[in-house]
Coordinates of C-alpha atoms in Angstrom, one line a residue:
Chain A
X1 CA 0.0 0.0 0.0
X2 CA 1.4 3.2 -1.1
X3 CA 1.4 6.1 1.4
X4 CA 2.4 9.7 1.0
X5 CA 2.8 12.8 3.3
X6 CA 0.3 14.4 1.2
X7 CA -2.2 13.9 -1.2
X8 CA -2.8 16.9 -3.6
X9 CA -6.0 16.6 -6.0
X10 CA -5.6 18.8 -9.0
X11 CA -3.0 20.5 -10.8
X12 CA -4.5 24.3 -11.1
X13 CA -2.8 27.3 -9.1
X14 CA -4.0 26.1 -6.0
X15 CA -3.1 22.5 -6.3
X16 CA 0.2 23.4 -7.7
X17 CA 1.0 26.4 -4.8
X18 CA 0.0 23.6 -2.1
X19 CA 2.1 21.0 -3.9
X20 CA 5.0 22.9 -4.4
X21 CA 5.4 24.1 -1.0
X22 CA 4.8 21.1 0.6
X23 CA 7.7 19.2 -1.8
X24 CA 10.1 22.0 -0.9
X25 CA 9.8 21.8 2.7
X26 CA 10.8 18.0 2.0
X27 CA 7.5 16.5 2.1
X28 CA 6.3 13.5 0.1
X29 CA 3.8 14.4 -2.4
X30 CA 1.1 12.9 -5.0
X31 CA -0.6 15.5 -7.1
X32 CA -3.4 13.6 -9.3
X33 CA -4.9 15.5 -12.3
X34 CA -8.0 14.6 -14.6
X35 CA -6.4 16.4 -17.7
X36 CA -4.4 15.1 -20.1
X37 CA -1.8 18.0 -19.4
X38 CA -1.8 20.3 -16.2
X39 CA -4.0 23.4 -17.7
X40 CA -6.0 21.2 -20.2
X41 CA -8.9 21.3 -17.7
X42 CA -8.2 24.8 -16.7
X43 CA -9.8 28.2 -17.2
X44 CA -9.4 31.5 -16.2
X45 CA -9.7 35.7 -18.2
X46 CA -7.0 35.5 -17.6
X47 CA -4.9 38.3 -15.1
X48 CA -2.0 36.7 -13.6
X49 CA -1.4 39.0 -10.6
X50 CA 2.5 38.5 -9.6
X51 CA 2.6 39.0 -6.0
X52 CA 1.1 35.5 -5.0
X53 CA 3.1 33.6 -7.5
X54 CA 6.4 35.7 -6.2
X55 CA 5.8 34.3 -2.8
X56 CA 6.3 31.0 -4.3
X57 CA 8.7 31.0 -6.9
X58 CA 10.2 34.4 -6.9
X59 CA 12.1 34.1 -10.4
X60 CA 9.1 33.6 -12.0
X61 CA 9.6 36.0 -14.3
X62 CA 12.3 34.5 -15.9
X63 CA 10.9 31.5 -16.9
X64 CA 7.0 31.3 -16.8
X65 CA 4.9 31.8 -20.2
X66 CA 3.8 35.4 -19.6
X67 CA 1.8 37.5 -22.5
X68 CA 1.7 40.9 -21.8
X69 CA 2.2 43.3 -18.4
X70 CA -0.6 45.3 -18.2
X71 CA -0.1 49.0 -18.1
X72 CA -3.5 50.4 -18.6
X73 CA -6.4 49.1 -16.9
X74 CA -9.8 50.3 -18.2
X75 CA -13.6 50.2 -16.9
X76 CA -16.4 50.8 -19.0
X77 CA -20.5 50.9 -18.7
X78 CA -22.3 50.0 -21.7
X79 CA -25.6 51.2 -23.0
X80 CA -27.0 49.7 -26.5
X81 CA -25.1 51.5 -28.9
X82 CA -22.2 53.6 -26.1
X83 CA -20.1 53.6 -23.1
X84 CA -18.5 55.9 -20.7
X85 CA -16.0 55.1 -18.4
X86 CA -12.3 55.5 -16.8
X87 CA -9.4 54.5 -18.2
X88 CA -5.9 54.6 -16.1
X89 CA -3.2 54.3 -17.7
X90 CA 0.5 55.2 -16.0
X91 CA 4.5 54.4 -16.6
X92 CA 4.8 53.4 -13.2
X93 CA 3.1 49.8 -14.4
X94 CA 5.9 50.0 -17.1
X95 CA 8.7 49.7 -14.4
X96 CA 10.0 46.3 -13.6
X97 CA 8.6 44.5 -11.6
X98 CA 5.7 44.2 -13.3
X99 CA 2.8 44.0 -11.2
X100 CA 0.2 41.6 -13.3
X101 CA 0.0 39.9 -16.8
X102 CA -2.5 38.3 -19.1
X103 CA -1.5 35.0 -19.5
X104 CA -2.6 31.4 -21.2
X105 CA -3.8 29.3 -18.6
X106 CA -3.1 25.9 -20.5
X107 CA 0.3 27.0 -20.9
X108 CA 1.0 29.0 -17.8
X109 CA -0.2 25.7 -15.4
X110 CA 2.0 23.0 -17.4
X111 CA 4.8 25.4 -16.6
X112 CA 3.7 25.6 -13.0
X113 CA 2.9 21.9 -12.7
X114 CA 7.1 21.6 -14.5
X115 CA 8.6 23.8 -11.8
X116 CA 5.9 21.5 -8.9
X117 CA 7.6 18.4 -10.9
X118 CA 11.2 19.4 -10.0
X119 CA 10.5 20.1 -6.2
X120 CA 9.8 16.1 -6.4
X121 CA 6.4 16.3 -6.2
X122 CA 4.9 13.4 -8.3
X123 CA 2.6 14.4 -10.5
X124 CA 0.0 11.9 -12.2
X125 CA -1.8 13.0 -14.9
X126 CA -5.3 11.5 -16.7
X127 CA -6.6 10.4 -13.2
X128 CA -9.7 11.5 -12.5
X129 CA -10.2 11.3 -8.5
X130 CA -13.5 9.5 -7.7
X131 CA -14.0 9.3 -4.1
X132 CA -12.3 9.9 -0.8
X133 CA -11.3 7.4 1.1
X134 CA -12.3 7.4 4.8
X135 CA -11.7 6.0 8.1
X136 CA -14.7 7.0 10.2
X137 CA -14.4 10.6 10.0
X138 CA -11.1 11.5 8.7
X139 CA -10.3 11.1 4.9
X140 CA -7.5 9.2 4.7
X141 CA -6.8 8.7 1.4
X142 CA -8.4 8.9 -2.1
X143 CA -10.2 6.4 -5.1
X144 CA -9.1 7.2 -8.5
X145 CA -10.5 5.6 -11.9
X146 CA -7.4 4.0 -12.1
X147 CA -6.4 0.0 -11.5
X148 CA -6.1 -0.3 -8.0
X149 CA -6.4 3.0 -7.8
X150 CA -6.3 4.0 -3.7
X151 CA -3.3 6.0 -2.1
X152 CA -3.1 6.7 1.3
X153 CA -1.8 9.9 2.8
X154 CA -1.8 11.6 6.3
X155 CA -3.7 14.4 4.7
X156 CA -5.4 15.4 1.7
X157 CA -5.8 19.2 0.1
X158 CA -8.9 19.3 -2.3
X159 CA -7.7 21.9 -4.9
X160 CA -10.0 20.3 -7.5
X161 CA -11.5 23.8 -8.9
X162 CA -15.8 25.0 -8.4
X163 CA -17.4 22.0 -8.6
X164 CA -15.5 19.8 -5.8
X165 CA -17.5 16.9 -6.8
X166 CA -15.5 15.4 -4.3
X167 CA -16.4 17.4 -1.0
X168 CA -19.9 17.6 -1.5
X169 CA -19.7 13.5 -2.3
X170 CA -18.1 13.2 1.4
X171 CA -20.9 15.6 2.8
X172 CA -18.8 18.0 3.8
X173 CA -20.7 20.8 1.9
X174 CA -24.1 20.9 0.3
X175 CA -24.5 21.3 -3.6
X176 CA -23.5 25.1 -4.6
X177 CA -26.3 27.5 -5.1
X178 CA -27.3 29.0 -8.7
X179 CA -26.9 32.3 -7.1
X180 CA -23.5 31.9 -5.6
X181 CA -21.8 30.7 -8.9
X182 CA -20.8 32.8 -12.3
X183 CA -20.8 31.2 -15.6
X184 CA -18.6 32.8 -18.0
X185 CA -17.8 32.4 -21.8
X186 CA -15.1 33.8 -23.0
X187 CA -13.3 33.1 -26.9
X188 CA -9.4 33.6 -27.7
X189 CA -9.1 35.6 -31.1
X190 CA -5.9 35.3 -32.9
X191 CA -4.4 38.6 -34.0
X192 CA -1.1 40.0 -35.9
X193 CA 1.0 41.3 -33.0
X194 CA 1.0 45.1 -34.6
X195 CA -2.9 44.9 -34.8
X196 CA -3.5 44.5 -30.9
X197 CA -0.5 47.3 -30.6
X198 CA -2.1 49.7 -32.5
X199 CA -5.9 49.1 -31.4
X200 CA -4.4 49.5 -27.7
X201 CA -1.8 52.1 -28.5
X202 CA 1.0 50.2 -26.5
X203 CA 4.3 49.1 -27.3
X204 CA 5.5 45.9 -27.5
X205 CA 5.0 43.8 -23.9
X206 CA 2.5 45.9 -22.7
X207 CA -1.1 45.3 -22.6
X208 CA -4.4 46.5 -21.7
X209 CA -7.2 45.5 -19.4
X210 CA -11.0 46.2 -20.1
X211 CA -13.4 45.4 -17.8
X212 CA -17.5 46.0 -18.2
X213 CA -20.8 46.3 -16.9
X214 CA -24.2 47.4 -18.4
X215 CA -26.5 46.4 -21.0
X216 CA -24.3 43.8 -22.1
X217 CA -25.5 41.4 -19.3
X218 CA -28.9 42.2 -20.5
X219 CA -29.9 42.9 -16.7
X220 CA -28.5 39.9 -15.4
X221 CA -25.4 40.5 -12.3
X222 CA -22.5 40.0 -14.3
X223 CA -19.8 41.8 -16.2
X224 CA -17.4 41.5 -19.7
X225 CA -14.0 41.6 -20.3
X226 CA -11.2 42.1 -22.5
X227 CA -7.9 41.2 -22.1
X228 CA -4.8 41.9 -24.9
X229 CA -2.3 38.9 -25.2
X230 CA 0.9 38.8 -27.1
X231 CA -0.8 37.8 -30.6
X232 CA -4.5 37.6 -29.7
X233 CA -7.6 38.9 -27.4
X234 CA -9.6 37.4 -24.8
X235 CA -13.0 38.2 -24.7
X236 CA -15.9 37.3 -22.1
X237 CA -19.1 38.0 -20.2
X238 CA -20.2 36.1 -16.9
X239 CA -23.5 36.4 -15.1
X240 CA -24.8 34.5 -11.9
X241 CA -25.8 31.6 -12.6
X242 CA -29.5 32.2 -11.0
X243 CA -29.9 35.2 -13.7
X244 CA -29.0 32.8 -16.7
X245 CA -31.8 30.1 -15.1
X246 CA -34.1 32.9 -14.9
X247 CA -33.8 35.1 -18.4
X248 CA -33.1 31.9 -20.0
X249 CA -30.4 33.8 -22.2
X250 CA -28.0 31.1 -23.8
X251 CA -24.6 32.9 -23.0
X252 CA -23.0 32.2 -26.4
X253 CA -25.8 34.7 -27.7
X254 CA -24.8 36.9 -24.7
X255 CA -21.1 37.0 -25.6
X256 CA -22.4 37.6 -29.4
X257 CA -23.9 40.4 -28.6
X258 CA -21.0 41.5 -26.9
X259 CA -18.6 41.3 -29.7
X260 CA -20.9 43.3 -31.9
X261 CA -21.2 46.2 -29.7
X262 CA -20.2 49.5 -31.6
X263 CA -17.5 50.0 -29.2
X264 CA -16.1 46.5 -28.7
X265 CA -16.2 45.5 -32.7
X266 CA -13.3 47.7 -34.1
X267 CA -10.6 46.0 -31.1
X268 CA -11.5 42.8 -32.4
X269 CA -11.9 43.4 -36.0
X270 CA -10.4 40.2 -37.9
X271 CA -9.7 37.9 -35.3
X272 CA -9.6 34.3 -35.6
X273 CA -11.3 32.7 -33.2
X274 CA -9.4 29.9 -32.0
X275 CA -11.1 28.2 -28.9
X276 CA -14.9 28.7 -27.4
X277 CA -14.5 28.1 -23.2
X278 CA -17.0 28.4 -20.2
X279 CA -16.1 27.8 -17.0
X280 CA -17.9 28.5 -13.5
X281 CA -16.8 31.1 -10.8
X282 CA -17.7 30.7 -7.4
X283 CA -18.9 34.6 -6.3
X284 CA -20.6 34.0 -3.2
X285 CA -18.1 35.3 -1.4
X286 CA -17.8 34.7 2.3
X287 CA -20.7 34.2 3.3
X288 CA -21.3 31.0 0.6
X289 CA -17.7 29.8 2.2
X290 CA -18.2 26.2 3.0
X291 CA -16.3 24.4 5.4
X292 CA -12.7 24.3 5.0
X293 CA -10.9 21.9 6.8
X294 CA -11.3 18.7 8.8
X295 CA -10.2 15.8 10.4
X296 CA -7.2 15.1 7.3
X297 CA -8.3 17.5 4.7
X298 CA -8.3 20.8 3.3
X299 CA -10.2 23.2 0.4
X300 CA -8.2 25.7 -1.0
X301 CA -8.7 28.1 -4.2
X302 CA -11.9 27.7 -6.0
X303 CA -13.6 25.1 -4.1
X304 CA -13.4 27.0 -1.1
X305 CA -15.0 29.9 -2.7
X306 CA -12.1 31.7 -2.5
X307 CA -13.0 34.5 -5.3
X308 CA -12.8 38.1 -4.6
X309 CA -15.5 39.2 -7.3
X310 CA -15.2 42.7 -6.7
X311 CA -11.8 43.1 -7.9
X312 CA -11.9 39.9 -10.2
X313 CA -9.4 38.5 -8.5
X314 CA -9.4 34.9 -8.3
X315 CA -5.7 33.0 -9.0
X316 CA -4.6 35.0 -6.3
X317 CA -6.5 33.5 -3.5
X318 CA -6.0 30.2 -4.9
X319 CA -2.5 30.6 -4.8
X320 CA -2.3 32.3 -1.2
X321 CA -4.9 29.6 0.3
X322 CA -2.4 26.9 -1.5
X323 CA 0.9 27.9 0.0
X324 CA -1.2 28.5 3.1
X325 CA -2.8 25.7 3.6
X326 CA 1.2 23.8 2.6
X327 CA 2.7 26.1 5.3
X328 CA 0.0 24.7 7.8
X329 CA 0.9 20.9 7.1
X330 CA 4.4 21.6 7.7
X331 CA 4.5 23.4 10.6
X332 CA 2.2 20.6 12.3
X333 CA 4.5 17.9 10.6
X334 CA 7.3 19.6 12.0
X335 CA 5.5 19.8 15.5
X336 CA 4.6 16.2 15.2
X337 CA 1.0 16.9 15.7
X338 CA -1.3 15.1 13.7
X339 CA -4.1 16.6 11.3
X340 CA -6.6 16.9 12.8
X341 CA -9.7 19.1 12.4
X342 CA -8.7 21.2 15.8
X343 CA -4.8 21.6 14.4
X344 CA -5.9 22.4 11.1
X345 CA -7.7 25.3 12.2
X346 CA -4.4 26.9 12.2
X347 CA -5.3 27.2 8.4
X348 CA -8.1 29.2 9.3
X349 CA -6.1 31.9 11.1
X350 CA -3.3 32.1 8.8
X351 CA -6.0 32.7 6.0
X352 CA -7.6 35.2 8.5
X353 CA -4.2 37.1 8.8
X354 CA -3.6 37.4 5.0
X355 CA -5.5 39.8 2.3
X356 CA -7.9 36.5 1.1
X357 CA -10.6 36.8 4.4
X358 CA -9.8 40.5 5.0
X359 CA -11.2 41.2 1.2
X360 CA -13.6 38.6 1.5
X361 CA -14.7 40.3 4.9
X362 CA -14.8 44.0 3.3
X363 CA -17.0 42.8 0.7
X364 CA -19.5 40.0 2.5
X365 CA -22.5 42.2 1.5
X366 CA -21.5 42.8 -1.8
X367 CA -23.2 40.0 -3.6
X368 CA -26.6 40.1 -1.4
X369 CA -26.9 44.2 -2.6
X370 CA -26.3 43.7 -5.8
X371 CA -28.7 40.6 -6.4
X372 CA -31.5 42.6 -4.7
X373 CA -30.7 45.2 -6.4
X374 CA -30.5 44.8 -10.5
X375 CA -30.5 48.5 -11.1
X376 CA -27.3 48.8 -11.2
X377 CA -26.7 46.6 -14.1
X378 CA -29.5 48.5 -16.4
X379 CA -30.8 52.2 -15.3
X380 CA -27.4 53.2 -13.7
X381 CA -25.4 52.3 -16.8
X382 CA -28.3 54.2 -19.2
X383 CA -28.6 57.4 -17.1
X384 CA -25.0 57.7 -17.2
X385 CA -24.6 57.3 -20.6
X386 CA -27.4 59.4 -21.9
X387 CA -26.4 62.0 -19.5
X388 CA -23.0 62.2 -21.4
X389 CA -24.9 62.2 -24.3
X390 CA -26.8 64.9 -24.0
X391 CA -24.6 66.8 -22.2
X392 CA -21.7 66.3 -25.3
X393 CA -24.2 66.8 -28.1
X394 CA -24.2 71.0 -29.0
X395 CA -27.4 71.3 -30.6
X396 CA -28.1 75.3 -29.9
X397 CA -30.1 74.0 -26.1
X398 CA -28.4 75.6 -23.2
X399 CA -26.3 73.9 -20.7
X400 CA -27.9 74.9 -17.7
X401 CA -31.2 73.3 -19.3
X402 CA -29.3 70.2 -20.7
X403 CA -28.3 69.7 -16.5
X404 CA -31.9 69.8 -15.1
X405 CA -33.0 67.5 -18.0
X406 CA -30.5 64.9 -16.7
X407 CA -31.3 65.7 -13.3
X408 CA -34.7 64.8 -13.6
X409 CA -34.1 61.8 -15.7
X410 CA -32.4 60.4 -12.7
X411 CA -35.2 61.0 -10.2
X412 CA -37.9 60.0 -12.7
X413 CA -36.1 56.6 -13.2
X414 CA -35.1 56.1 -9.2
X415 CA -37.1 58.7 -7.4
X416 CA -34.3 60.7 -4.9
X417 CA -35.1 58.3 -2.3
X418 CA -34.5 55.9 -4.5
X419 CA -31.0 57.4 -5.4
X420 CA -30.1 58.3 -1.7
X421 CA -30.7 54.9 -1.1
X422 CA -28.4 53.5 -3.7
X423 CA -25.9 55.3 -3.1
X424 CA -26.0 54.5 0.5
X425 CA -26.1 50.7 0.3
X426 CA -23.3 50.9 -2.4
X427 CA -21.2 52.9 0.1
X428 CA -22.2 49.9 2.9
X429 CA -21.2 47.2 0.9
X430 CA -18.1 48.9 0.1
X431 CA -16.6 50.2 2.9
Chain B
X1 CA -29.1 37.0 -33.8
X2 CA -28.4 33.7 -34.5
X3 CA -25.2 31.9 -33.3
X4 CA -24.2 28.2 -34.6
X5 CA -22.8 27.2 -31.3
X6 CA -21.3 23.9 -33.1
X7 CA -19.1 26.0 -34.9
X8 CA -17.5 27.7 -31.6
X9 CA -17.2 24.4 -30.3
X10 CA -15.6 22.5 -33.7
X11 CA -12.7 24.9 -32.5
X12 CA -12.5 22.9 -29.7
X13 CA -10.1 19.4 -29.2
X14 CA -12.0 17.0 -27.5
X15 CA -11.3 12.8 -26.5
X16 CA -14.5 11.6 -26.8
X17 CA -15.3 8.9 -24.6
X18 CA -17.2 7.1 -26.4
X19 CA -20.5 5.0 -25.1
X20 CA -19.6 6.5 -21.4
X21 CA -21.2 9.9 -21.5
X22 CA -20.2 11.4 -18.6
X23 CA -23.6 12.7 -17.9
X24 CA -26.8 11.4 -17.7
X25 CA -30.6 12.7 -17.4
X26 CA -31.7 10.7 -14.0
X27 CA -35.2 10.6 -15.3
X28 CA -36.5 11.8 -18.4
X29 CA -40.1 11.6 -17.6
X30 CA -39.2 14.4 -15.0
X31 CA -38.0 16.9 -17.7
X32 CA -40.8 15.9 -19.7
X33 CA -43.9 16.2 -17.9
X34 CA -42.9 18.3 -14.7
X35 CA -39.9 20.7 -15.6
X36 CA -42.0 23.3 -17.2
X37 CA -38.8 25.7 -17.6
X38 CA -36.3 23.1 -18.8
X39 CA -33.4 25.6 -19.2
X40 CA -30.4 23.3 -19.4
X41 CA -32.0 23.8 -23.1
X42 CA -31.1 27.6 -22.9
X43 CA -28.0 27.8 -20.6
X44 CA -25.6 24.9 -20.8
X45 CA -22.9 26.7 -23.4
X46 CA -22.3 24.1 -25.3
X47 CA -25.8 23.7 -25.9
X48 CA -25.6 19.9 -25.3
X49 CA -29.4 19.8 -24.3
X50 CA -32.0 20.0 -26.8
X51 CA -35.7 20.7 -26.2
X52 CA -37.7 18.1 -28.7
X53 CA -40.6 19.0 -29.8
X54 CA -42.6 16.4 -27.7
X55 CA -41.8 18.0 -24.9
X56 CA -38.5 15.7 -24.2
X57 CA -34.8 17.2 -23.2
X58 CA -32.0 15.1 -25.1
X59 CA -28.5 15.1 -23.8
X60 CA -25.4 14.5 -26.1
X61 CA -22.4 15.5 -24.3
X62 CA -19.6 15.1 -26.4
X63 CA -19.5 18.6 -26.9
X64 CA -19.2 19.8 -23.2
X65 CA -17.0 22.6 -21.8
X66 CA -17.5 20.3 -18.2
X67 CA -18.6 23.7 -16.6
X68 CA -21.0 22.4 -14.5
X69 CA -23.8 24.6 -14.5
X70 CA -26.6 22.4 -15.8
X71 CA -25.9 20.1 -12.4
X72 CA -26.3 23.3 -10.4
X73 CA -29.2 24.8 -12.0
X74 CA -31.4 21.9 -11.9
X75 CA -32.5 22.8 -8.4
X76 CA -35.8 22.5 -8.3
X77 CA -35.3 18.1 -9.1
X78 CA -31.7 17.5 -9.1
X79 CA -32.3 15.4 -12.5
X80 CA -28.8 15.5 -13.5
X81 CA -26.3 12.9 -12.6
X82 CA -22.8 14.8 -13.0
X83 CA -19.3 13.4 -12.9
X84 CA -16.0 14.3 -14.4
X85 CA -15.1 12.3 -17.5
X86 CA -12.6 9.5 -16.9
X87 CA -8.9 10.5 -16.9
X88 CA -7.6 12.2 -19.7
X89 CA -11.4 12.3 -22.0
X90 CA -13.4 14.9 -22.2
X91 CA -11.9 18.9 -23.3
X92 CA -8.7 19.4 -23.9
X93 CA -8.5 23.5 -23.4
X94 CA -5.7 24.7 -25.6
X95 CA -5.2 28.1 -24.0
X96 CA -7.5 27.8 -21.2

């Protein structure tokens, strides 16, 4: 019977954080991934935010399969046919080191999973994890779809991505709820190098960052996305889940729609679409967290919820909650105290300590506002942008007229309770 | 609009695992006569539902992105039995 130090299930950021830490720290270490490849299962926008990933392998930038650093990030709200929004752009992102990139995640994780590989770690691809294995109460090992496919370890870290078929199998969390998840579809279009250069007026290395709300959810929570790569754009839209159920919009038409807006058309002029993904974010934030430790395992990164979906920052967490939940195993190894539920909780402090629950803290509201409150996604974005309108078209009226008519366009559409209102349970779920 | 789905997804690499469809329709009289919404037919991306027109839902999966949201948004009669493919079948994500 094979036994290891640690079992790690899946070969994402999280997995791969976990599983490299552990290996370093001279722990023994199975990693079991269902993909053919480490990334072949994998999907993300995708912002690679370098401070997590530093923490780990600090010369990362040397090596890993990076597209662009991202020097001007830009947020838009969309009506039908418009948009108005901010965009910052500064040199200070243009000085090494860089602070984020757009990268490929199918390329970027079979790096990851190389550098886990030479820590010692062994990593086992095109093995799906069935069950966990376990003795009373505490997992103590797992069942793969393999020939005698059971391995034993003294504890197990599930970083096997949203749908952790495999804690809700064990019972130690319920089936996720429609209005807790995103689903997202995004396409990669192929591009000449000058032409994303040109359309994003950036030189070569550098990139740009788009991020939207408005009528391009179609009144559903969500938001769209564009991200510039080396020789091609990323382009997506995700709503909650419990919208899509309810609108009954298929999201392919969704991201269609998208990609024909006047505004968005011209960046993407040309390109070759090259691969058609969807993948599910877990946005519930903290209060959707299920449990996430016990006697001999752990969650970390997306199964544990660990999304910030404010800031769309997800790879992050997973990271951080993987080199966390590593750093917890081998301090207890180390103390020779076994892993149990009540010395795992350790986890739970470490994660309290870092940015991952102090984010997830500040915003623990903002998903419950914003699903009560659908305004935001359809009036807000149309007031604003007919406001600009009006305000930007010279057509002989006066301005001090042009004002009250956008004034009372506002009240008329939210009433100025309705407006005081907004704004104060924005500034609630924000502070 | 229209959009031909099939042609996002013939982009896609795929290993079929033939005969073993990872997912399965618990009980089809259930989509038929009580789900009066049935919108797996309208969200799963990859469109692998289809509404007949005798009121049935078929399921060919070969085409699925393995997101998971037609699992999670059959709430109201958990009628769909989800697992990952077997090792190494189902989408191979190029770029991810």
């Amino acid at each position: 019977m094979e036994k290891f130090d640690c079992i790690v299930v899946g070969a994402g950021p999280s997995g791969n954080a976990a599983a490299y830490t552990l290996a370093k720290a001279g722990l023994s270490v199975l990693q079991i991934e269902r993909g053919e490849y480490p990334g072949s299962k994998n999907v993300q926008g995708a912002i690679l935010y370098s401070d997590a990933l530093e923490r780990i392998i600090p010369e990362f930038r040397d090596e890993a399969p990076l597209e662009r650093h991202i020097i001007e990030q830009r947020m838009w709200v969309l009506d039908d046919d418009s948009y108005i929004g901010t965009h910052y752009r500064s040199d200070a992102f243009n000085q090494k080191p860089y602070n984020r990139y757009t990268i490929l995640r199918a390329q970027f994780d079979k790096w990851f999973s190389e550098k886990v590989a030479q820590q010692g770690v062994l990593v086992i691809c095109e093995t799906t994890v069935t069950d966990l294995i376990m003795d009373g109460k505490r997992v103590v090992g797992v069942r793969t779809d393999r020939e005698q496919g059971e391995v034993f370890a003294d504890i197990v870290i599930l970083a096997d991505g949203v749908n952790s078929l495999l804690a809700k199998k064990a019972g130690f969390h319920p089936e996720l709820n429609p209005g807790d998840v995103a689903l997202a579809v995004k396409e990669i279009l192929f591009l000449p190098q000058e032409s994303v250069e040109s359309r994003f007026n950036v030189n070569e290395g550098e990139g740009v960052v788009i991020e939207m709300i408005g009528k391009i959810t179609q009144g559903m929570m969500g938001t769209g996305f564009l991200y510039t790569n080396q020789e091609s754009i990323t382009i997506g839209v995700g709503c909650m889940l419990s919208d899509f159920k309810k609108e009954r919009i298929p999201p392919y038409l969704l991201l269609e729609r998208m990609k024909n807006h006047p505004a968005i058309k011209p960046l993407i002029q040309g390109g070759e679409m090259k691969e058609y993904t969807a993948h599910l974010i877990p946005e519930g934030g903290l209060r959707a967290m299920p449990q996430i430790c016990g006697d001999g395992w752990m969650i970390v990164g997306d199964s544990g919820m660990f999304v910030n979906a404010v800031h769309r920052e997800g790879s992050n967490l997973a990271m951080t909650t993987g080199r966390l939940a590593a750093e917890t195993v081998i301090d207890l190894k180390r103390a020779g105290k076994d892993f149990t539920s009540a010395n795992l909780a350790s986890y739970r402090s470490r994660l309290d300590d870092s940015f991952v629950m102090k984010d997830l803290a500040k915003y623990r509201d903002m998903p419950g506002v914003f699903h009560a409150n659908p305004q935001f996604f359809t009036t807000y974005p149309e007031l604003l942008n007919n406001a600009a309108r009006t305000m930007l078209t010279v057509d002989g009226g006066d301005k001090k007229s042009k004002e009250r008519e956008i004034l009372r366009s506002f009240t008329r559409s939210r009433t100025l309770p309705g407006l005081l209102s907004d704004a104060y349970k924005m500034w609630r779920a924000l502070r | 609009m229209n959009v031909n789905v099939e042609e996002k997804l013939f982009q896609n690499r795929y290993k079929v695992d033939h005969g073993r469809p990872h997912i399965s329709i618990v009980d089809p009289s259930v989509c038929a006569s009580e789900c009066r919404t049935q919108q797996c037919t309208r969200v799963c991306p990859a469109s692998c539902y289809k509404a007949e027109g005798n009121g049935n839902v078929s399921l060919i999966t070969d085409g699925c992105l393995e997101c998971g949201s037609c699992r999670i948004i059959c709430d109201d009669f958990r009628n769909v039995e989800w697992e990952y493919p077997r090792g190494g079948y189902g989408i191979l994500f190029k770029f991810g």
